[in-house]
Coordinates of C-alpha atoms in Angstrom, one line a residue:
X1 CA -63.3 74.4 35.4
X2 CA -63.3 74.7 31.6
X3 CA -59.5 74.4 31.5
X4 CA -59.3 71.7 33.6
X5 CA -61.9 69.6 31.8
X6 CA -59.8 70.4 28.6
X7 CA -56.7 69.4 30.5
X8 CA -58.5 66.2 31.6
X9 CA -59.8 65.6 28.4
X10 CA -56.1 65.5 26.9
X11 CA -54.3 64.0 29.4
X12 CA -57.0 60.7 28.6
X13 CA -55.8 61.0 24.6
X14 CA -52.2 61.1 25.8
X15 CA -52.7 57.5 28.4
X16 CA -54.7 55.8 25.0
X17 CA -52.1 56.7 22.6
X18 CA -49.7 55.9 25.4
X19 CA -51.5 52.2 25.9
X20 CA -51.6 52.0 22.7
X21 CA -47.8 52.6 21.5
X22 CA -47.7 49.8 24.3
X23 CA -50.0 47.4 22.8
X24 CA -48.2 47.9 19.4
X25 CA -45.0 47.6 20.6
X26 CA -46.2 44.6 22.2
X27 CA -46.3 41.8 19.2
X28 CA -43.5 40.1 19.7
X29 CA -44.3 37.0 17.5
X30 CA -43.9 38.3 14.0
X31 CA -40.8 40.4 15.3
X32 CA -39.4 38.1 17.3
X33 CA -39.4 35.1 14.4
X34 CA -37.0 37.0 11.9
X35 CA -33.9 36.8 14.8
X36 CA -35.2 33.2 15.6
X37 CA -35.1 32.2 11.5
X38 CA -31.4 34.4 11.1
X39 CA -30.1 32.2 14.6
X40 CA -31.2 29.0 12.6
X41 CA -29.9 29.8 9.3
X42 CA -26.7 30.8 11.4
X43 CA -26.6 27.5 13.3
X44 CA -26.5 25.6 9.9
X45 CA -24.6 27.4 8.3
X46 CA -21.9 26.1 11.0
X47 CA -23.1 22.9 10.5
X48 CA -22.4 22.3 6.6
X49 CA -19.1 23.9 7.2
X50 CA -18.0 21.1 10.1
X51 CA -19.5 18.9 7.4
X52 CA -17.2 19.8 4.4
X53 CA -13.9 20.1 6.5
X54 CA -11.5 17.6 5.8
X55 CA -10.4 14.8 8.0
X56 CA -6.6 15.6 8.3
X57 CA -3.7 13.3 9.0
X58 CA -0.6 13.6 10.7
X59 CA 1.6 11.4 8.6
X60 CA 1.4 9.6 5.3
X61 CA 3.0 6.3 5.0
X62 CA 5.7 6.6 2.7
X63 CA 5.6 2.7 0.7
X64 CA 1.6 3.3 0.1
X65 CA 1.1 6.8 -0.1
X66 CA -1.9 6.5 1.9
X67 CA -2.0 8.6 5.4
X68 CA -2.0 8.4 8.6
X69 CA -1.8 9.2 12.6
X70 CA 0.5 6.6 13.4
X71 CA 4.2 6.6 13.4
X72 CA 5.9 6.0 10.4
X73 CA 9.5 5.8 11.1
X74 CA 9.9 1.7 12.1
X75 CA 11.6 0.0 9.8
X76 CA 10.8 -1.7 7.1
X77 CA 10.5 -5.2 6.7
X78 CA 11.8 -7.3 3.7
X79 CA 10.8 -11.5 3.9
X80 CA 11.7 -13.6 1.3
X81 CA 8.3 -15.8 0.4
X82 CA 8.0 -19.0 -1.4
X83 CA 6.0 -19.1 -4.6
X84 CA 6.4 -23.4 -5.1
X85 CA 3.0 -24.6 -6.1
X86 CA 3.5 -26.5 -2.3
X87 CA 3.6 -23.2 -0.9
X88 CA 0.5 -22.1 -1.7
X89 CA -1.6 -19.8 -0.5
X90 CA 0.8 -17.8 1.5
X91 CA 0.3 -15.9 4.5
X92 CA 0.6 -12.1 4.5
X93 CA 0.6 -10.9 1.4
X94 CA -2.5 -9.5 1.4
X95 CA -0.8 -6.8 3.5
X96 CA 2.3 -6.2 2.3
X97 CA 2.8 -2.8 0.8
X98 CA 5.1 -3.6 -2.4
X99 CA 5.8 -7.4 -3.1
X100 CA 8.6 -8.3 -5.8
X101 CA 8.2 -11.3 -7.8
X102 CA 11.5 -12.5 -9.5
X103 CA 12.5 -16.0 -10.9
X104 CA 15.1 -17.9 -8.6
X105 CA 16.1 -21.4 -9.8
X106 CA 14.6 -23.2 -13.2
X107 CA 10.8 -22.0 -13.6
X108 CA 9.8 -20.9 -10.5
X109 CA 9.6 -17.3 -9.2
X110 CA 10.1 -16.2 -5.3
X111 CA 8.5 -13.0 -3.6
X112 CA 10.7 -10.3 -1.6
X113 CA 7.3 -8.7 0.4
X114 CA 8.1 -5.2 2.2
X115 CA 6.0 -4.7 5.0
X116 CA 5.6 -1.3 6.7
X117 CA 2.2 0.2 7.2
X118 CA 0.7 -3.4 8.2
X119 CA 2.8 -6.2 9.7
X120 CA 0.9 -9.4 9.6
X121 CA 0.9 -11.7 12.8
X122 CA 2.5 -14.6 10.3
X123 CA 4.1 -14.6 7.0
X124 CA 5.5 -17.1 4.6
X125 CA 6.4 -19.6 3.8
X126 CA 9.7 -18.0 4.5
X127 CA 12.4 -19.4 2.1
X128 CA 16.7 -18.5 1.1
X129 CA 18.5 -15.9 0.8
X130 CA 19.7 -14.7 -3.2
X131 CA 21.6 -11.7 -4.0
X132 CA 19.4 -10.1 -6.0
X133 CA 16.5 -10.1 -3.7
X134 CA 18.7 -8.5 -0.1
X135 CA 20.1 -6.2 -3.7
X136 CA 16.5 -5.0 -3.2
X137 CA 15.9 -5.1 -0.1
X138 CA 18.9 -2.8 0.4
X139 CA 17.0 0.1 -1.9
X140 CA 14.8 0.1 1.1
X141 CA 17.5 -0.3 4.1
X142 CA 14.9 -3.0 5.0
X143 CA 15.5 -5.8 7.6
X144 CA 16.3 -8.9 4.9
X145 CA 14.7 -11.9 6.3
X146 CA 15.2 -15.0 5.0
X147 CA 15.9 -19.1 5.8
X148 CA 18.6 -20.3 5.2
X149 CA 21.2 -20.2 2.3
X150 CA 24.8 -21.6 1.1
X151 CA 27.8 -20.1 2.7
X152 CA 28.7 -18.2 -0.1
X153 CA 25.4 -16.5 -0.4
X154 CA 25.4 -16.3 3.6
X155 CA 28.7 -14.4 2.9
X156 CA 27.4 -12.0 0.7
X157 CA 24.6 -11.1 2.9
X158 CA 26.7 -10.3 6.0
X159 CA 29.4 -8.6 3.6
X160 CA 26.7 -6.3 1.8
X161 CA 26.4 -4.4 5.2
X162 CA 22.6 -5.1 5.2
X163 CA 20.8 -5.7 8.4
X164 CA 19.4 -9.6 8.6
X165 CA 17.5 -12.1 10.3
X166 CA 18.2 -16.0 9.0
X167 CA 15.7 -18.5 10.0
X168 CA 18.3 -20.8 10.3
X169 CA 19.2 -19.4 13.6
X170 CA 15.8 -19.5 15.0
X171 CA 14.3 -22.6 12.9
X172 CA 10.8 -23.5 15.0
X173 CA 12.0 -21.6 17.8
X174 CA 8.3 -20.4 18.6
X175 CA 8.7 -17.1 19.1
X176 CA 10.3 -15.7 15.6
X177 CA 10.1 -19.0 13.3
X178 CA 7.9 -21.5 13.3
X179 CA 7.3 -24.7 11.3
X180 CA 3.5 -25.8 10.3
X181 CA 3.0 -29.2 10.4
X182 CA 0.4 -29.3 7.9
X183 CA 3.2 -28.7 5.0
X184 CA 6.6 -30.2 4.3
X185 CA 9.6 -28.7 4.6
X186 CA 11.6 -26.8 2.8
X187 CA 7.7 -25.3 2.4
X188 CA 6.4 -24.5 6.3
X189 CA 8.6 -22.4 7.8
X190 CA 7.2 -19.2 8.6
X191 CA 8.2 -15.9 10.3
X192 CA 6.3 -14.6 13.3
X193 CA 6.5 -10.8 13.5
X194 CA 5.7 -11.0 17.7
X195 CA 9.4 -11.6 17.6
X196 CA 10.7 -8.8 15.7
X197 CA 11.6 -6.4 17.9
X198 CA 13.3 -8.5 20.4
X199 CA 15.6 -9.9 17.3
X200 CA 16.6 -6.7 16.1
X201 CA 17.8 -5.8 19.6
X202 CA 19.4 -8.9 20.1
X203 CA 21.4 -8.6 17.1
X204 CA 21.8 -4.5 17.9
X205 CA 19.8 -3.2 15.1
X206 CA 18.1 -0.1 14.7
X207 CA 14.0 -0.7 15.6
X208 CA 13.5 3.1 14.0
X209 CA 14.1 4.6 11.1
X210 CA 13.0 7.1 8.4
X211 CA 12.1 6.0 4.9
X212 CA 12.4 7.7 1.8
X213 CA 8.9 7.8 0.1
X214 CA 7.8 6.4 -2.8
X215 CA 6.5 9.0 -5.4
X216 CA 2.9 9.0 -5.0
X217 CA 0.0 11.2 -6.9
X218 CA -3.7 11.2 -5.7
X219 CA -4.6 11.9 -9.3
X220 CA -2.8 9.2 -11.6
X221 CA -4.2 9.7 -15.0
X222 CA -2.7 6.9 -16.7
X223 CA -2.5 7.6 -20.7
X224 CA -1.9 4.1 -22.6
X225 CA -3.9 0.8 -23.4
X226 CA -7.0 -0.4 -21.6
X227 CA -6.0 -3.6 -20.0
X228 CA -8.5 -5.1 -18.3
X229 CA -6.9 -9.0 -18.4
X230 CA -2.9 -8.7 -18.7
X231 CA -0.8 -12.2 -18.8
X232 CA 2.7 -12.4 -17.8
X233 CA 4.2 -15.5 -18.7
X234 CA 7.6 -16.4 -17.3
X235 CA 8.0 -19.9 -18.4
X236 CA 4.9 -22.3 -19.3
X237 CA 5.0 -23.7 -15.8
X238 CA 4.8 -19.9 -14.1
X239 CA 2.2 -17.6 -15.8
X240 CA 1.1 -14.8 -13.5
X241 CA -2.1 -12.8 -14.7
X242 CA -3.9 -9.6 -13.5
X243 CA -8.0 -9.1 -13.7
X244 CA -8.8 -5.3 -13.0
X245 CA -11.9 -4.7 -11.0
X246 CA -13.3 -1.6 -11.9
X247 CA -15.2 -0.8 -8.8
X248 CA -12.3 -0.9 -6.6
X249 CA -10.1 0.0 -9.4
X250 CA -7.6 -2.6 -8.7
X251 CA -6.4 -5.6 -10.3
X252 CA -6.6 -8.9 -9.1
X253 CA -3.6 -11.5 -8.8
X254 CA -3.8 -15.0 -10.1
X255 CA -0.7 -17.9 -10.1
X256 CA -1.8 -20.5 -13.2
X257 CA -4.9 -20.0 -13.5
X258 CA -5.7 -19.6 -9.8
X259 CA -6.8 -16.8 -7.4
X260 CA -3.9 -15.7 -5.4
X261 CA -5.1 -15.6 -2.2
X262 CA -3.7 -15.2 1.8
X263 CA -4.1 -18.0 3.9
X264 CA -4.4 -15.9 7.0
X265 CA -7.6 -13.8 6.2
X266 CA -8.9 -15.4 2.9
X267 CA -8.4 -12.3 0.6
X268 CA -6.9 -12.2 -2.7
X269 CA -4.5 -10.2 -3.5
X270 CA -5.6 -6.6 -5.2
X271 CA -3.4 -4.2 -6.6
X272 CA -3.2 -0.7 -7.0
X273 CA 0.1 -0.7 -9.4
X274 CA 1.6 -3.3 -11.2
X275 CA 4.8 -2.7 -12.3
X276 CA 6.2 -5.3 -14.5
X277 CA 10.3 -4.7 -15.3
X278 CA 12.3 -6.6 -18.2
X279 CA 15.8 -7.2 -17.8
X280 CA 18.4 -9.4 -18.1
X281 CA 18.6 -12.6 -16.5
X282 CA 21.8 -15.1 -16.6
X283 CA 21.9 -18.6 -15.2
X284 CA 25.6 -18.6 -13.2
X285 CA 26.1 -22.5 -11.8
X286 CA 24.7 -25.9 -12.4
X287 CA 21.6 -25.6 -9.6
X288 CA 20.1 -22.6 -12.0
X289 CA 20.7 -19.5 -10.0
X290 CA 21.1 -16.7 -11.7
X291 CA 22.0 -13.0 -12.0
X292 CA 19.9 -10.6 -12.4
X293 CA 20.7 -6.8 -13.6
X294 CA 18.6 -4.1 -11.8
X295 CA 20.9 -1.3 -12.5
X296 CA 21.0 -0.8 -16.1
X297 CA 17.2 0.3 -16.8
X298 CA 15.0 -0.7 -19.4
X299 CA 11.5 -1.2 -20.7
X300 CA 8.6 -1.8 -18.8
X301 CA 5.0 -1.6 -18.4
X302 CA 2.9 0.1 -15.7
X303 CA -0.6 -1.1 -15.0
X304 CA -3.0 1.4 -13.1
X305 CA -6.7 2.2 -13.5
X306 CA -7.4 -0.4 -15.3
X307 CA -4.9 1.3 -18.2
X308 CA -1.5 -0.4 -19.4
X309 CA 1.3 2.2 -20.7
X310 CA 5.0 1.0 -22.1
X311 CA 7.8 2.7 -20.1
X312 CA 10.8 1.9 -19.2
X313 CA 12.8 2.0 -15.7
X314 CA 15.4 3.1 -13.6
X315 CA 17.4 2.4 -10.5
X316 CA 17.4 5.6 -8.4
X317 CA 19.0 5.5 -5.1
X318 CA 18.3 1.9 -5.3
X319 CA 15.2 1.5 -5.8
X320 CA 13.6 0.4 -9.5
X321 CA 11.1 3.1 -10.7
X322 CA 9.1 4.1 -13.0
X323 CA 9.5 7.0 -16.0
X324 CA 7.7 7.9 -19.1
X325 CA 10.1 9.8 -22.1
X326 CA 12.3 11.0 -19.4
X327 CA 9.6 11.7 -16.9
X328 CA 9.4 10.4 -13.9
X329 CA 5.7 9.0 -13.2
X330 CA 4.0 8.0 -9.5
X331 CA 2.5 5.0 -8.4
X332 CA -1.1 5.5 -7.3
X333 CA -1.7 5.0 -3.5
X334 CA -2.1 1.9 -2.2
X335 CA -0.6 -1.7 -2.8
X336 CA 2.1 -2.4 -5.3
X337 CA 3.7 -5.4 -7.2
X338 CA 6.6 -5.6 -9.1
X339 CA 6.7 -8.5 -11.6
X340 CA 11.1 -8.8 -12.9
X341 CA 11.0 -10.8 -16.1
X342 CA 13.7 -11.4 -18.1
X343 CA 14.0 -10.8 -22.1
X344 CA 12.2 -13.6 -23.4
X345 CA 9.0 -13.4 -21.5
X346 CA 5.8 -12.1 -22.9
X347 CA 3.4 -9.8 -22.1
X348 CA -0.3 -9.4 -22.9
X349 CA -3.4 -7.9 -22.7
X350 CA -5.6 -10.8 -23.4
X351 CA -9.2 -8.2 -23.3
X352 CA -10.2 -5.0 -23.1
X353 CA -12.3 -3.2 -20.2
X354 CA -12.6 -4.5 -16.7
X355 CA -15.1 -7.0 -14.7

């Protein structure tokens, strides 16, 4: 009896430390939060690291820099645009990725605009054909699009080997040129880019093909003159002048005094490279046209960030570039005009710092 009240007595010691191992094991709040706090800590962690991963592109568009998912290798497209003071406001230049502005006949300059990564709905007013320009457009194997010309310079543009499109052919056809009746002619024809593609296979040319970037640089450091109002002045009747905007950190196109602004969306026309190229200009026949040389190289100036350096330029493969003491330099990404002026025209930076 003794030994089984002793044996009683410790099998009730062994169920209460039993119940309470149980009890204590039990708690699951304050061990069951540290796994709760780890799975939360885990589950942001993931979070800032989808955050700080970069959006990535498949392409980059090789006139811009800038990149891209969409296909790149159309063809680029070269229109020669009016710059008369009846001309005014154009259409499409807001979007073009590289305009060039040289002088054609007495004072007045005329625009080649390349168009790749945006091809505006309308562009023009679309004007003739010079050598020069279609010399240009070749750098780029661009489609040179034009209205109209002499035969000679006709000639010259079917012997240079450079695919074409003259609005002569199609003048106010509807579905590639089209003449606005709000302007007079030779200032209101303009080019509808609907009708691209079925011109270029009419005439059998290539819709497809790649292009040769331009050298580009995400970090452009430009090391010259701040140059925050710069004045190019052609002739007195043809002053072209650029306003850098800090914020956007490009500069601002006026004609004489005026905004240059597109007539299709109402934006003016900002920059993110201004290239502005002296060289030699010679008036050949009685009408003013002239020759222009953009082979032999030369000084120029390079406006980007709101910075103006002095550098001079080359033809490579073409195409007129910048370099810097032997160095060749890159555009910034975006938008880019190139102003040809000959020997006696000026430039300057009228003030320093931005708007």
């Amino acid at each position: 009896m003794r030994k089984l009240t002793t044996f009683g007595f410790f099998l009730v010691l062994m169920l209460l430390a039993a119940c309470s191992n149980e009890a204590g094991a039990s708690q699951p709040e304050a061990e069951q939060e540290e796994p709760q706090e780890a799975t939360e800590t885990e589950e942001a962690d993931v979070v800032t690291e989808e955050k700080d991963v970069e959006e990535t592109f498949e392409n980059v568009y090789p006139l811009t820099g800038e990149p891209t998912n969409d296909s790149v290798d159309h063809r680029v497209l070269s229109v020669m645009v009016n710059n008369h003071t009846k001309a005014r406001p154009q259409s499409g230049l807001s979007q073009a990725d590289v305009v060039y502005e040289v002088l054609a006949e007495g004072q007045i300059t005329r625009f080649l605009a390349l168009f790749h990564s945006n091809i505006p709905d309308e562009i023009g007013p679309v004007r003739s054909a010079r050598p020069y320009y279609f010399e240009l457009a070749n750098g780029f194997d661009a489609v040179y699009t034009y209205h109209g010309a002499s035969a000679a310079i006709n000639e010259k543009v079917a012997a240079s080997g450079i695919d074409y499109l003259d609005g002569a052919g199609y003048d106010n056809n509807g579905w590639l040129f089209k003449r606005d009746s709000e302007r007079a002619a030779p200032h209101n024809s303009f080019l509808l880019s609907g009708g691209i593609d079925q011109a270029l296979a009419e005439q059998g040319y290539e819709a497809e093909r790649e292009v040769p970037a331009l050298p580009f640089s995400e970090d452009v450091s430009p090391a010259g003159t701040e140059a925050g109002n710069v004045k190019v002045t052609y002739y007195d009747r043809e002053i072209v002048s650029y306003d850098y905007d800090a914020d956007s950190e490009q500069y601002l196109r006026s004609s004489d005094g005026a905004p240059t602004m597109d007539r299709t969306n109402g934006e003016r026309i900002a920059l993110d490279n201004v290239f502005i190229v002296r060289t030699e200009h010679n008036v050949i026949d009685s009408a003013g046209r002239r020759s222009v040389d953009l082979t032999s190289g030369g000084d120029a100036y390079l406006l980007q960030k709101g910075t103006m350096q002095e550098v001079q330029w080359k033809n490579v493969d073409g195409r007129i570039l910048p370099y810097k003491d032997g160095e060749a330099l890159s555009f910034a990404p975006g938008q880019t005009w190139v102003n040809i002026i000959q020997e006696s025209s000026t430039v300057e930076v009228l003030n320093e710092g931005g708007q």
